[in-house]
CSV table of C-alpha atoms in Angstrom, one decimal:
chain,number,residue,atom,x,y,z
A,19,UNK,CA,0.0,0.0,0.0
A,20,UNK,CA,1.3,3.9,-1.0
A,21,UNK,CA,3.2,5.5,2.2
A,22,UNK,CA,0.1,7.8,3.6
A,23,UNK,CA,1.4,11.3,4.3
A,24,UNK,CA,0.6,10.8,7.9
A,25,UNK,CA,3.0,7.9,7.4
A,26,UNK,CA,5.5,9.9,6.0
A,27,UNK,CA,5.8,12.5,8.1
A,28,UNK,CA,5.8,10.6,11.3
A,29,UNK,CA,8.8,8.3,9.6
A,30,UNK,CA,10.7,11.4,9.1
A,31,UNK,CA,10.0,13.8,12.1
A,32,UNK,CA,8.1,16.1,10.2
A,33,UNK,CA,5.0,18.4,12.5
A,34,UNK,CA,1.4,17.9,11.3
A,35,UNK,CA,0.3,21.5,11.1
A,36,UNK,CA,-3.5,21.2,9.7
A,37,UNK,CA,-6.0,19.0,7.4
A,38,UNK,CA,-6.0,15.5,6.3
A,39,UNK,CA,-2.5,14.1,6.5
A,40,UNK,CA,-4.3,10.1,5.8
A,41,UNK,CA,-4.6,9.8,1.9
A,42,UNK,CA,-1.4,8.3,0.2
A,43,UNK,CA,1.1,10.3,-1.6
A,44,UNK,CA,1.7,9.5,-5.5
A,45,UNK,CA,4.6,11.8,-5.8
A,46,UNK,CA,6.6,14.5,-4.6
A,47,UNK,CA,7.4,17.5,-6.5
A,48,UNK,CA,8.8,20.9,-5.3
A,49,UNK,CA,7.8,24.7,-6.5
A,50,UNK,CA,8.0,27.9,-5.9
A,51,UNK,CA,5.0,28.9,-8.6
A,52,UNK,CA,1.9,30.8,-7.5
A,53,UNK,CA,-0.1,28.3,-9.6
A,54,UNK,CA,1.5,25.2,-10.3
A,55,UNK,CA,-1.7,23.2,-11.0
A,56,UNK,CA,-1.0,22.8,-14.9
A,57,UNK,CA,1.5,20.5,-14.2
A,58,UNK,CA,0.1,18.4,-11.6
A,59,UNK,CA,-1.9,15.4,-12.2
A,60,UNK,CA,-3.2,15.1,-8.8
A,61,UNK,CA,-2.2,13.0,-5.9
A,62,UNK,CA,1.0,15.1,-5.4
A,63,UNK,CA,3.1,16.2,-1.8
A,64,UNK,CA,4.1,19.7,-3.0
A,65,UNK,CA,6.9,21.1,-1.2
A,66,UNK,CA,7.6,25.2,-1.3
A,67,UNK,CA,9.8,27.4,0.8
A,68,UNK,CA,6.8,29.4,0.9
A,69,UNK,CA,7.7,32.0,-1.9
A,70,UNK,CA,4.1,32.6,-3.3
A,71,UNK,CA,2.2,30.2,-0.5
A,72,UNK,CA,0.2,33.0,0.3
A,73,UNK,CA,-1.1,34.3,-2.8
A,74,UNK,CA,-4.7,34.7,-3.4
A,75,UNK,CA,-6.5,31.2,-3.7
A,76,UNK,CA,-3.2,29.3,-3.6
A,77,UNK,CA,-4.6,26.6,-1.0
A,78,UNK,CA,-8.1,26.1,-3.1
A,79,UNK,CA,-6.3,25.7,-6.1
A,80,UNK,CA,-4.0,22.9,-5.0
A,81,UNK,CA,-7.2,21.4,-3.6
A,82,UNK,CA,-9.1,21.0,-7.1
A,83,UNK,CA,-6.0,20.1,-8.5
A,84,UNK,CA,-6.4,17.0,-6.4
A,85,UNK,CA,-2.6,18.0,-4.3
A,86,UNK,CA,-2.2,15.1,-1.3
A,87,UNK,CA,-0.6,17.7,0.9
A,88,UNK,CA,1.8,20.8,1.3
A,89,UNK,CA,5.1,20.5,2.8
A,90,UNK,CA,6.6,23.8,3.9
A,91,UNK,CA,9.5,24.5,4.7
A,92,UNK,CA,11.2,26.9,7.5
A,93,UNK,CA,14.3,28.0,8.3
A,94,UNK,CA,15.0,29.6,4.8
A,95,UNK,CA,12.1,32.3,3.9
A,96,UNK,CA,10.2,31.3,7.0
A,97,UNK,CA,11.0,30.5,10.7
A,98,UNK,CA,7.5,29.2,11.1
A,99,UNK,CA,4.4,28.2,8.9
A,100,UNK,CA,2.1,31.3,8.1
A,101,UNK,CA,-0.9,30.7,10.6
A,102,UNK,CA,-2.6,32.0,8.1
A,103,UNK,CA,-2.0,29.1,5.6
A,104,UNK,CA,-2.7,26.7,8.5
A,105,UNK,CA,-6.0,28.4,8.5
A,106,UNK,CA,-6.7,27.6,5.1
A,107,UNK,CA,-5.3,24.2,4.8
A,108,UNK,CA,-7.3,23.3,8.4
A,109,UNK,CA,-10.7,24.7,6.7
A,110,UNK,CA,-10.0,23.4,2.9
A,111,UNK,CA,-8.7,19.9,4.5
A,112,UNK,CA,-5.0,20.2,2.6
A,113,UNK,CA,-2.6,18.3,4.6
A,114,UNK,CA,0.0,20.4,5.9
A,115,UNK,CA,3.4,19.8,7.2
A,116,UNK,CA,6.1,21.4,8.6
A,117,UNK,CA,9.5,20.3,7.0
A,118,UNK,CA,12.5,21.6,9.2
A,119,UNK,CA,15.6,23.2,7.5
A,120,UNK,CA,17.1,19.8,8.3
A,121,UNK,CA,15.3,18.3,6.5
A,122,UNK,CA,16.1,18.4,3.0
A,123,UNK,CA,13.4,18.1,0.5
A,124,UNK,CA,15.7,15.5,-1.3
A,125,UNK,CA,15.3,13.4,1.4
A,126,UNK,CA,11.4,13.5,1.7
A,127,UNK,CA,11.4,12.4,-2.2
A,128,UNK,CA,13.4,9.7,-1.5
A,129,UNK,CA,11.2,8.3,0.9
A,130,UNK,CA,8.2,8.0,-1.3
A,131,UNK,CA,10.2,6.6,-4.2
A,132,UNK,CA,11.2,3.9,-2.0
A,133,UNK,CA,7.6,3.6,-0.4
A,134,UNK,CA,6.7,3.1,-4.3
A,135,UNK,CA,9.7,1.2,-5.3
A,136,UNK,CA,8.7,-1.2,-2.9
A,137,UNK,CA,4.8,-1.2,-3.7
A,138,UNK,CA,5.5,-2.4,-7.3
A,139,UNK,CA,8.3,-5.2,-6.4
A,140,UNK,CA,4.8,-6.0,-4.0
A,141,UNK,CA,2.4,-6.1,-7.2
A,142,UNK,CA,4.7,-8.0,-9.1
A,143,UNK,CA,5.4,-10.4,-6.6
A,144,UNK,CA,1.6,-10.9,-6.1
A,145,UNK,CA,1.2,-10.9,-10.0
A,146,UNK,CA,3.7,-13.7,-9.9
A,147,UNK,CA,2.6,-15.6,-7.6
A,148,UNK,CA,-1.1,-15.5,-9.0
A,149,UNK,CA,-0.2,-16.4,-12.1
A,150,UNK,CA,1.3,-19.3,-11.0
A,151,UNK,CA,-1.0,-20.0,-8.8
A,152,UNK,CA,-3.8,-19.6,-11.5
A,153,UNK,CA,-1.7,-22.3,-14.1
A,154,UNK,CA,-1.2,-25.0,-11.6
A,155,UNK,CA,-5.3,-24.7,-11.6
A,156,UNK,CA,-6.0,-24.8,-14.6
A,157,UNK,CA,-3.8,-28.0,-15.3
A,158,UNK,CA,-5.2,-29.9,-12.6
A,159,UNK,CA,-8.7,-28.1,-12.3
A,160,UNK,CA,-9.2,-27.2,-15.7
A,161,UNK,CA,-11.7,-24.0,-16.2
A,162,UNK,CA,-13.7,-24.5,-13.0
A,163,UNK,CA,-10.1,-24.3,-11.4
A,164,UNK,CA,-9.1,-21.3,-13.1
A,165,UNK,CA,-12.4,-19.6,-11.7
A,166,UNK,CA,-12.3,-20.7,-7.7
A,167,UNK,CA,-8.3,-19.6,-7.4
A,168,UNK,CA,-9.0,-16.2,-9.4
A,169,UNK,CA,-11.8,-15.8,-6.5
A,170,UNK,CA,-9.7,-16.1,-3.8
A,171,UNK,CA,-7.2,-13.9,-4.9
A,172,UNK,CA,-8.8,-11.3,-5.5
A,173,UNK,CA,-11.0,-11.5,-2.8
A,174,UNK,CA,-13.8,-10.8,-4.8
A,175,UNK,CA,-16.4,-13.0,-6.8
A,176,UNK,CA,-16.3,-14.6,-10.4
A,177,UNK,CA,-18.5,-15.6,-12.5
A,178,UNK,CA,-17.7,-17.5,-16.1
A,179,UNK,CA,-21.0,-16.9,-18.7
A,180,UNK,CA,-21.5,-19.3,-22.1
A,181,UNK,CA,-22.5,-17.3,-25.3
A,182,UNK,CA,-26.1,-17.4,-24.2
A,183,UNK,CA,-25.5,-15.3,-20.7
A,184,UNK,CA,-25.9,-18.5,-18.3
A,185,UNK,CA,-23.6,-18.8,-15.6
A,186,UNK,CA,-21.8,-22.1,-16.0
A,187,UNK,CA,-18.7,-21.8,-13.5
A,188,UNK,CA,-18.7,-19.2,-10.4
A,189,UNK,CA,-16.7,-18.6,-7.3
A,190,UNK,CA,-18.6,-16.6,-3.8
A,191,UNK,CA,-21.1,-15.6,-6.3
A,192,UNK,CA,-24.2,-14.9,-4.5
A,193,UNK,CA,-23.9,-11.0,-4.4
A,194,UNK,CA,-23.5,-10.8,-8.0
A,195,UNK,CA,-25.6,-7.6,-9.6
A,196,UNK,CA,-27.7,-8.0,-12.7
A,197,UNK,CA,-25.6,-8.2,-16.0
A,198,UNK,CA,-27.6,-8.9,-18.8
A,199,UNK,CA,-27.6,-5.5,-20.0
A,200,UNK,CA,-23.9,-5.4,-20.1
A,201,UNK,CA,-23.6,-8.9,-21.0
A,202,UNK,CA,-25.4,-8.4,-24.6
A,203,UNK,CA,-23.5,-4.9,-25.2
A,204,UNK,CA,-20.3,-6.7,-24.9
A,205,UNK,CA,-19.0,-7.6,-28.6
A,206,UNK,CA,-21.5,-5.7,-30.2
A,207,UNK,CA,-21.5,-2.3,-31.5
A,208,UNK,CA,-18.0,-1.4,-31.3
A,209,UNK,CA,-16.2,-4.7,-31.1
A,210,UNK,CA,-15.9,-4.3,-27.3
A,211,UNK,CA,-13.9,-7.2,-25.6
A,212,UNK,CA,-14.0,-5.3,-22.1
A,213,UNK,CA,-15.9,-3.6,-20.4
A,214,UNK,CA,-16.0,-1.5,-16.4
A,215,UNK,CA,-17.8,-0.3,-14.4
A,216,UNK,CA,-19.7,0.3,-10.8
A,217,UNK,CA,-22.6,-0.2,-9.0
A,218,UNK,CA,-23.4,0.9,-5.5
A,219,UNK,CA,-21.6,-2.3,-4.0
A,220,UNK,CA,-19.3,-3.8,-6.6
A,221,UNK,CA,-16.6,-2.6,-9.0
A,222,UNK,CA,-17.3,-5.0,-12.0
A,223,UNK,CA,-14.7,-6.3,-15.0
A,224,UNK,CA,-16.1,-7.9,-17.8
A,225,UNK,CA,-13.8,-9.7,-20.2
A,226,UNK,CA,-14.8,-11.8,-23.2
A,227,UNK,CA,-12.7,-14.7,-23.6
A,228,UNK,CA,-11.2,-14.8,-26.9
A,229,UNK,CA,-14.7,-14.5,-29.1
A,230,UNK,CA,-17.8,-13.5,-27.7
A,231,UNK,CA,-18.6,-17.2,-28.8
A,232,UNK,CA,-16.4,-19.0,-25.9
A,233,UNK,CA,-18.3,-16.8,-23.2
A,234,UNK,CA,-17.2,-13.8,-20.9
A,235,UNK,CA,-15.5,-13.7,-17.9
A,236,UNK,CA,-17.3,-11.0,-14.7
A,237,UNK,CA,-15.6,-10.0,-11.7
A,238,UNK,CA,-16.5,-8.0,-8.6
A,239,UNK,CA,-14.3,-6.7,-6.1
A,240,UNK,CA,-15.1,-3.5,-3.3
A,241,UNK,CA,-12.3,-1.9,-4.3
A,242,UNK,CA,-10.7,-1.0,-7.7
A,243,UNK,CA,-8.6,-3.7,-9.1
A,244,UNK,CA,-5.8,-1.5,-10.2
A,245,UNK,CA,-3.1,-3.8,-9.8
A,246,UNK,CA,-5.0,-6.6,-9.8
A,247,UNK,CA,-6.4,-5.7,-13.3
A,248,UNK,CA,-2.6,-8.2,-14.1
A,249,UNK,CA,-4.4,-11.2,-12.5
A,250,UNK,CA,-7.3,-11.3,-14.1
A,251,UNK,CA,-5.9,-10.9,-17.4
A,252,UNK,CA,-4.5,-13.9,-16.6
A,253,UNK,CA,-6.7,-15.8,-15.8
A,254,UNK,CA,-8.8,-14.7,-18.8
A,255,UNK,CA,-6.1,-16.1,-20.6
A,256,UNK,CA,-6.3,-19.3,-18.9
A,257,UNK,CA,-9.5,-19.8,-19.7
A,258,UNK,CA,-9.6,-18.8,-23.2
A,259,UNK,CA,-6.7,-21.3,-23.2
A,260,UNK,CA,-9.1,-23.9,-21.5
A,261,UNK,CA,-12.1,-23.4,-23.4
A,262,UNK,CA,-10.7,-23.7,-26.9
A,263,UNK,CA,-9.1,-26.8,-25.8
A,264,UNK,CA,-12.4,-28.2,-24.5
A,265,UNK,CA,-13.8,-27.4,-27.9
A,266,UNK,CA,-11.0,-29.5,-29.9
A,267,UNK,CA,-12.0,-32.3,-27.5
A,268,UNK,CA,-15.4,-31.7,-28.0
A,269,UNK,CA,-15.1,-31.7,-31.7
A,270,UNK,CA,-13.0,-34.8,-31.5
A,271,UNK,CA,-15.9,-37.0,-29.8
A,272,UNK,CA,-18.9,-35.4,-32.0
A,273,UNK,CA,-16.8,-36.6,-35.0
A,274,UNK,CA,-15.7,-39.8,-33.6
A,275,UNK,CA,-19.6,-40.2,-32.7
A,276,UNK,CA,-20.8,-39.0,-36.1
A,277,UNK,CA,-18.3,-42.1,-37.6
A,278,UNK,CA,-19.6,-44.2,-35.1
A,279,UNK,CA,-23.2,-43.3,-36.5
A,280,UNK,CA,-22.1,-44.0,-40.3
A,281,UNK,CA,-21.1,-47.6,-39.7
A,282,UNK,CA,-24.4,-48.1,-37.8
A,283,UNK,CA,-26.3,-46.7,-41.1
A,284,UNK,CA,-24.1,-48.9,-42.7
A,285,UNK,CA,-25.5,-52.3,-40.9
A,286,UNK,CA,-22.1,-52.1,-38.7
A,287,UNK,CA,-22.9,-52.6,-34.7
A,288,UNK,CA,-20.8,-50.4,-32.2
A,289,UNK,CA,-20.4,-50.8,-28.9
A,290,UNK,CA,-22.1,-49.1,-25.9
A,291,UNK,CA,-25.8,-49.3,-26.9
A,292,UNK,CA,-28.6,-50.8,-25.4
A,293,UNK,CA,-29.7,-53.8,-26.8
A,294,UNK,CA,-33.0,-52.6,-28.3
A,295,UNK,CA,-33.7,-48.5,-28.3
A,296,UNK,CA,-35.7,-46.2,-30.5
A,297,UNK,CA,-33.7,-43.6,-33.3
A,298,UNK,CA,-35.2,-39.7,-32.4
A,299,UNK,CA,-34.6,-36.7,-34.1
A,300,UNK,CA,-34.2,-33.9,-31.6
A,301,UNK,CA,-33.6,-30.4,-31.7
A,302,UNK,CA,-30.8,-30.2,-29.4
A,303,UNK,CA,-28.1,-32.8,-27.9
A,304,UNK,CA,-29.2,-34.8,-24.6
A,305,UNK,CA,-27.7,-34.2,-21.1
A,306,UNK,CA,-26.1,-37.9,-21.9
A,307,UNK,CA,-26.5,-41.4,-24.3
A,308,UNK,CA,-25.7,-41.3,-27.5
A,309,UNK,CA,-26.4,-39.0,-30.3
A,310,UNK,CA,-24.5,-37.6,-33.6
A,311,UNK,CA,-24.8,-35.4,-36.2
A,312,UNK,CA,-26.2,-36.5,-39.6
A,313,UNK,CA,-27.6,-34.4,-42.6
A,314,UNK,CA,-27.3,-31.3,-40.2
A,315,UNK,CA,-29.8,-33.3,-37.5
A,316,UNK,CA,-28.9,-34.5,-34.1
A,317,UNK,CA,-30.0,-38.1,-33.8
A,318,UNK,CA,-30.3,-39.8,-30.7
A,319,UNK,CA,-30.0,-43.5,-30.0
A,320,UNK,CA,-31.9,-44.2,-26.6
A,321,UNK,CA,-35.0,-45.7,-25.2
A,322,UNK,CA,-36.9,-42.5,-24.5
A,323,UNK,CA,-35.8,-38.9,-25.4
A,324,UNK,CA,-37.0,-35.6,-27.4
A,325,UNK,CA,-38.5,-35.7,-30.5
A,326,UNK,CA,-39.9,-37.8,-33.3
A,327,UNK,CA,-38.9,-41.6,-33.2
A,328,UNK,CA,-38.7,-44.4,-34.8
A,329,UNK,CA,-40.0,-48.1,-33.7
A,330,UNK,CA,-37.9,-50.3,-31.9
A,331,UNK,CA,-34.8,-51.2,-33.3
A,332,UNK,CA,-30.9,-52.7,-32.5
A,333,UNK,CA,-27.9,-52.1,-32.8
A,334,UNK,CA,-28.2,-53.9,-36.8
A,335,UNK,CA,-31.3,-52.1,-37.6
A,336,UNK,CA,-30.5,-48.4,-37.2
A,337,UNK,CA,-30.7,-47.5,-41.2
A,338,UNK,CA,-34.4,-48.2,-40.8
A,339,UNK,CA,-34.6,-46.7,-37.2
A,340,UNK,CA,-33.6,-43.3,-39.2
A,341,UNK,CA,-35.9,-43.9,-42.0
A,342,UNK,CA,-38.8,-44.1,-39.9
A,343,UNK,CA,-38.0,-41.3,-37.4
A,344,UNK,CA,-37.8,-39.6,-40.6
A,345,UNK,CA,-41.2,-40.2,-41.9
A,346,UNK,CA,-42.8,-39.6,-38.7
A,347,UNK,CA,-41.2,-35.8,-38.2
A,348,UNK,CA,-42.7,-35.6,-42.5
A,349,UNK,CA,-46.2,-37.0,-41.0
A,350,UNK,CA,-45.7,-34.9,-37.5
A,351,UNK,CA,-46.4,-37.3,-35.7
A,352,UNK,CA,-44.1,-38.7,-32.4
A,353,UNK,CA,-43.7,-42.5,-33.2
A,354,UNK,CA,-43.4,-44.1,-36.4
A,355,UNK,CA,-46.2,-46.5,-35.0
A,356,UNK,CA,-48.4,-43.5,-34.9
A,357,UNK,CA,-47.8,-42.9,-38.3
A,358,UNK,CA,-48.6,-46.5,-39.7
A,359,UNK,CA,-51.7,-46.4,-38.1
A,360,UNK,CA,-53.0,-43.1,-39.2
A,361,UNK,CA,-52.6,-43.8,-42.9
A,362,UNK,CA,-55.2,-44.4,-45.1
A,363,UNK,CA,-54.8,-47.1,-47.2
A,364,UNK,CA,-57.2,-47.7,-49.8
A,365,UNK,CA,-59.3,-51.5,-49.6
A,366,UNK,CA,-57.0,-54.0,-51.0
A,367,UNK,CA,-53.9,-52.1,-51.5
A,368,UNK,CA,-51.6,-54.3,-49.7
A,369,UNK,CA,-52.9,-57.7,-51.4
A,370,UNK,CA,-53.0,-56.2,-54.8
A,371,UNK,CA,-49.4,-54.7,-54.8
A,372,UNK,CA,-47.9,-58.0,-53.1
A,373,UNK,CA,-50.2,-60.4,-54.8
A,374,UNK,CA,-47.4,-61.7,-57.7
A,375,UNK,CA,-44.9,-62.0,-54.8
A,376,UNK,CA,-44.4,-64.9,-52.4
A,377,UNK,CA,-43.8,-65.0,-48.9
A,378,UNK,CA,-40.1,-65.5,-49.1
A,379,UNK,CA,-40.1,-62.9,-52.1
A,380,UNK,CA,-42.2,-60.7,-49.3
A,381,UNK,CA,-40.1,-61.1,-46.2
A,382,UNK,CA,-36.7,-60.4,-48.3
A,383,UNK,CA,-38.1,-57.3,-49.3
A,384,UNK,CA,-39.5,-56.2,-45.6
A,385,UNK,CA,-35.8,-56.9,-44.1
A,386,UNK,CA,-33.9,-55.0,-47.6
A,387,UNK,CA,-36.6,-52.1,-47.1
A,388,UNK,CA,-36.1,-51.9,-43.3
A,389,UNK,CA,-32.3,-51.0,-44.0
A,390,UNK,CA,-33.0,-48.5,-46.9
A,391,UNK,CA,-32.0,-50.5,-49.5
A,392,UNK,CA,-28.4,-51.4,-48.3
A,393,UNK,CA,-26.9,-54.6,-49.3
A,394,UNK,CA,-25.0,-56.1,-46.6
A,395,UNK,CA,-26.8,-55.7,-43.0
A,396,UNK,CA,-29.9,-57.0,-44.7
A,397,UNK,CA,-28.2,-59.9,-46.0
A,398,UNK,CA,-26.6,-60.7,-43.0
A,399,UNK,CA,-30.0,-60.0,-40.8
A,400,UNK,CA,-31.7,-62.5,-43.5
A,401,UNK,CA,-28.2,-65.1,-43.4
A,402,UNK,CA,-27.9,-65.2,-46.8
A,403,UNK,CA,-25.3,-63.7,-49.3
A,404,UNK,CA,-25.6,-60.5,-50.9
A,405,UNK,CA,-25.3,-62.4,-54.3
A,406,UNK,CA,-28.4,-64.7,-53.1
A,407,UNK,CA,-30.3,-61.1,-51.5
A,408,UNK,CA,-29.8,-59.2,-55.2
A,409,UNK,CA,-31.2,-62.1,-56.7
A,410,UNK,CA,-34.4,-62.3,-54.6
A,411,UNK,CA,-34.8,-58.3,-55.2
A,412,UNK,CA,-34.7,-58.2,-59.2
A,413,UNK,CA,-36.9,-61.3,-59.0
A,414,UNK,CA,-39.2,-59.0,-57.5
A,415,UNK,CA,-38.7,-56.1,-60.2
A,416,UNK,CA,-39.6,-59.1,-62.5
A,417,UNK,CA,-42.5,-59.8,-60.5
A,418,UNK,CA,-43.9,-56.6,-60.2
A,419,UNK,CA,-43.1,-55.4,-63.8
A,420,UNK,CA,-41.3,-52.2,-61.9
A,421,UNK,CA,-37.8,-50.9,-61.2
A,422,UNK,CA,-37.5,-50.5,-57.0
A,423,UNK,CA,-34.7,-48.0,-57.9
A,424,UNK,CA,-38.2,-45.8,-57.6
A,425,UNK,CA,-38.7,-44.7,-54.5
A,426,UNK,CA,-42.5,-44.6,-54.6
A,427,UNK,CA,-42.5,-48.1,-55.1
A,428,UNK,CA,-40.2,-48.9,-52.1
A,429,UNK,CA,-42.5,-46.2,-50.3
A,430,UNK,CA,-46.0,-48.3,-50.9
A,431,UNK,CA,-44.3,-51.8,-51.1
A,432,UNK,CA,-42.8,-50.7,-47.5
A,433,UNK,CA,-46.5,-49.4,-46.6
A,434,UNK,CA,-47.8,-52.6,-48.1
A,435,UNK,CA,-46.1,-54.7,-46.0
A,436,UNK,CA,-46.5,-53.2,-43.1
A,437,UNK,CA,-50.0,-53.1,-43.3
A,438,UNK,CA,-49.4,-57.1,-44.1
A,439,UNK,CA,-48.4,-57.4,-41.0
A,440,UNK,CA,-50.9,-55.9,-38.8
């Protein structure tokens, strides 16, 4: 902490004379002028041998300039302070000292550029420390990590947002003020990546972690965080750090789970699935199960879950799982099952399309359908080879007089079948 000048004065042997000797001195500078406030930028000990200390308005002046205190010295122009400027600086509050001819004003600027000296060696020993602090979280913490240390050393709470405004990590965070407002405005208008500011309890920092996309970082601390402004840079680093690497891992298992989804279309079981489970198209990824990503849909493998779903299916059945989910979002309906019974099919549909074909003819087709017309996973649910299953379809074609490379035939024979089997 800045030596006060209460603190100074007392380390040196210098009289109090009049006003507040308590606020900290930023640095000491000596004159003579009647109005040296154009080169102050407040903060300042001034020390005069009292030349012009007297003229008109010289105390108020060095008051609005924001001027710490006065040091005056005697023994040269002065044996003793003017009581007259210890009236003013008693009335305007201007901390005022006496500094004895032995005294040299060298020494009292000395003092506070130690007093400082040794305030930044402080702050960058704290910074240090924090930041080292802060890494050894977030390797063995990760984000969350990275969000409790930054808490306790600043004293202060944190709060980590997503994209959407939710809180998703926070440390001593149940005094936090409304942010939404300031939330949306940061990376708008402007491009702003930071933003400050106060409310009657909190000083607050918001800073958006590389892209407003990977979420913003808010803290809240009593006091200004000045030096600590270091810290938190850091640990917005961290985190930026963090969350981009929790997105390549992320990215990683969506496309290992998006493969994983292609050899299931493909008739190819993978491991970690229920034995029998339903395919839904959702809007949004669940809290857990499987799901992937397919023709910009998220598809979801699991007994129960949101959206429209297919009947019952296994792990060698997931091509017509897909299909049907499919259909039933077209229909709007929630179950395929829903949708097979809410069609109208016209009296003798089923036996007149499947008439020329015979029952082995029939259930060949059925399994081939129910895998959207893929070669191998129907063969292999039917045990035959896919020679012997191509065979069996273009004796069907043959049958019917019809190509099933048309997908309103596959549609009604699949309709006809089902119905067949009601």
């Amino acid at each position: 902490m800045s030596i006060s000048l209460h603190d100074l004065a007392r380390s040196l042997g210098l009289p109090v004379l009049a006003g507040d000797v308590s606020r900290p001195v930023g640095w000491v500078h000596g004159t003579e002028l009647a109005d040296p406030t154009p080169f102050l930028e407040g903060g300042e000990l001034l020390l005069t041998t009292g030349l012009n200390a007297l003229t008109p308005g010289y105390v108020e002046r060095l008051v609005r300039a924001g001027v710490v205190g006065l040091g005056f010295g005697t023994g040269l122009g002065h044996d003793v302070v003017p009581a007259e400027l210890v009236r003013q600086a008693g009335e305007s509050g201007l901390g005022l000292v006496e500094v004895p001819r032995e005294v040299p004003f060298i020494a009292i600027s000395k003092a506070v550029s130690k007093a400082l000296a040794a305030d930044e060696y402080a702050a960058l020993t704290r910074t240090s420390e924090a930041q080292r602090a802060l890494t050894r979280a977030a390797v063995r913490g990760g984000v969350a990590g990275v969000v409790r240390r930054l808490g306790q050393w600043i004293n202060g709470w944190v709060v980590l947002f997503d994209a959407a405004g939710e809180p998703v990590h926070a440390h001593n965070a149940r005094q936090v003020p409304e942010l939404r407002e300031e939330l949306a405005r940061l990376g708008t208008s402007g491009g702003l990546a930071s933003a400050a500011f106060a409310t009657d309890d909190w000083h607050v920092f918001l800073q958006a972690l590389g892209s407003r996309a990977r979420g913003v970082l808010a803290v809240g601390t009593t006091e200004p965080l000045d030096a600590d402004l270091n810290i938190v840079n850091t640990a917005a680093s961290l985190l930026t750090l963090a969350l981009a690497q929790n997105d390549a891992v992320d990215a990683a298992h969506r496309e290992l789970r998006n493969g994983q989804f292609r050899l299931l279309l493909n008739g190819i079981p993978v491991e970690g699935l229920p034995e029998r489970f339903r395919v839904f198209l959702a809007d949004d990824p669940p809290d857990g199960g499987f799901w992937a990503e397919h023709d910009g849909r998220i598809v979801v493998l699991a007994a129960e879950s949101d959206g429209h779903a297919s009947s019952e299916v296994d792990r060698t059945e997931v091509a017509r799982g897909y299909r049907e989910a499919r259909q039933a979002e077209k229909a709007g309906v929630r179950t395929f099952e829903e949708l097979a019974g809410s069609l109208k099919v016209p009296e003798g549909f089923a036996e007149s399309l499947l008439q020329p074909l015979d029952t082995e003819t029939r259930e060949t087709l059925r399994t081939w359908l129910g895998h959207h017309g893929a070669w191998d996973p129907a063969a292999t649910e039917l045990g035959i080879h896919r020679h012997t299953l191509k065979n069996r379809v273009r004796k069907a074609e043959n049958a019917l007089g019809k190509s099933l490379d048309s997908p309103g035939l596959r549609a009604e024979l699949w309709l006809a079948l089902h119905r067949e089997g009601q």
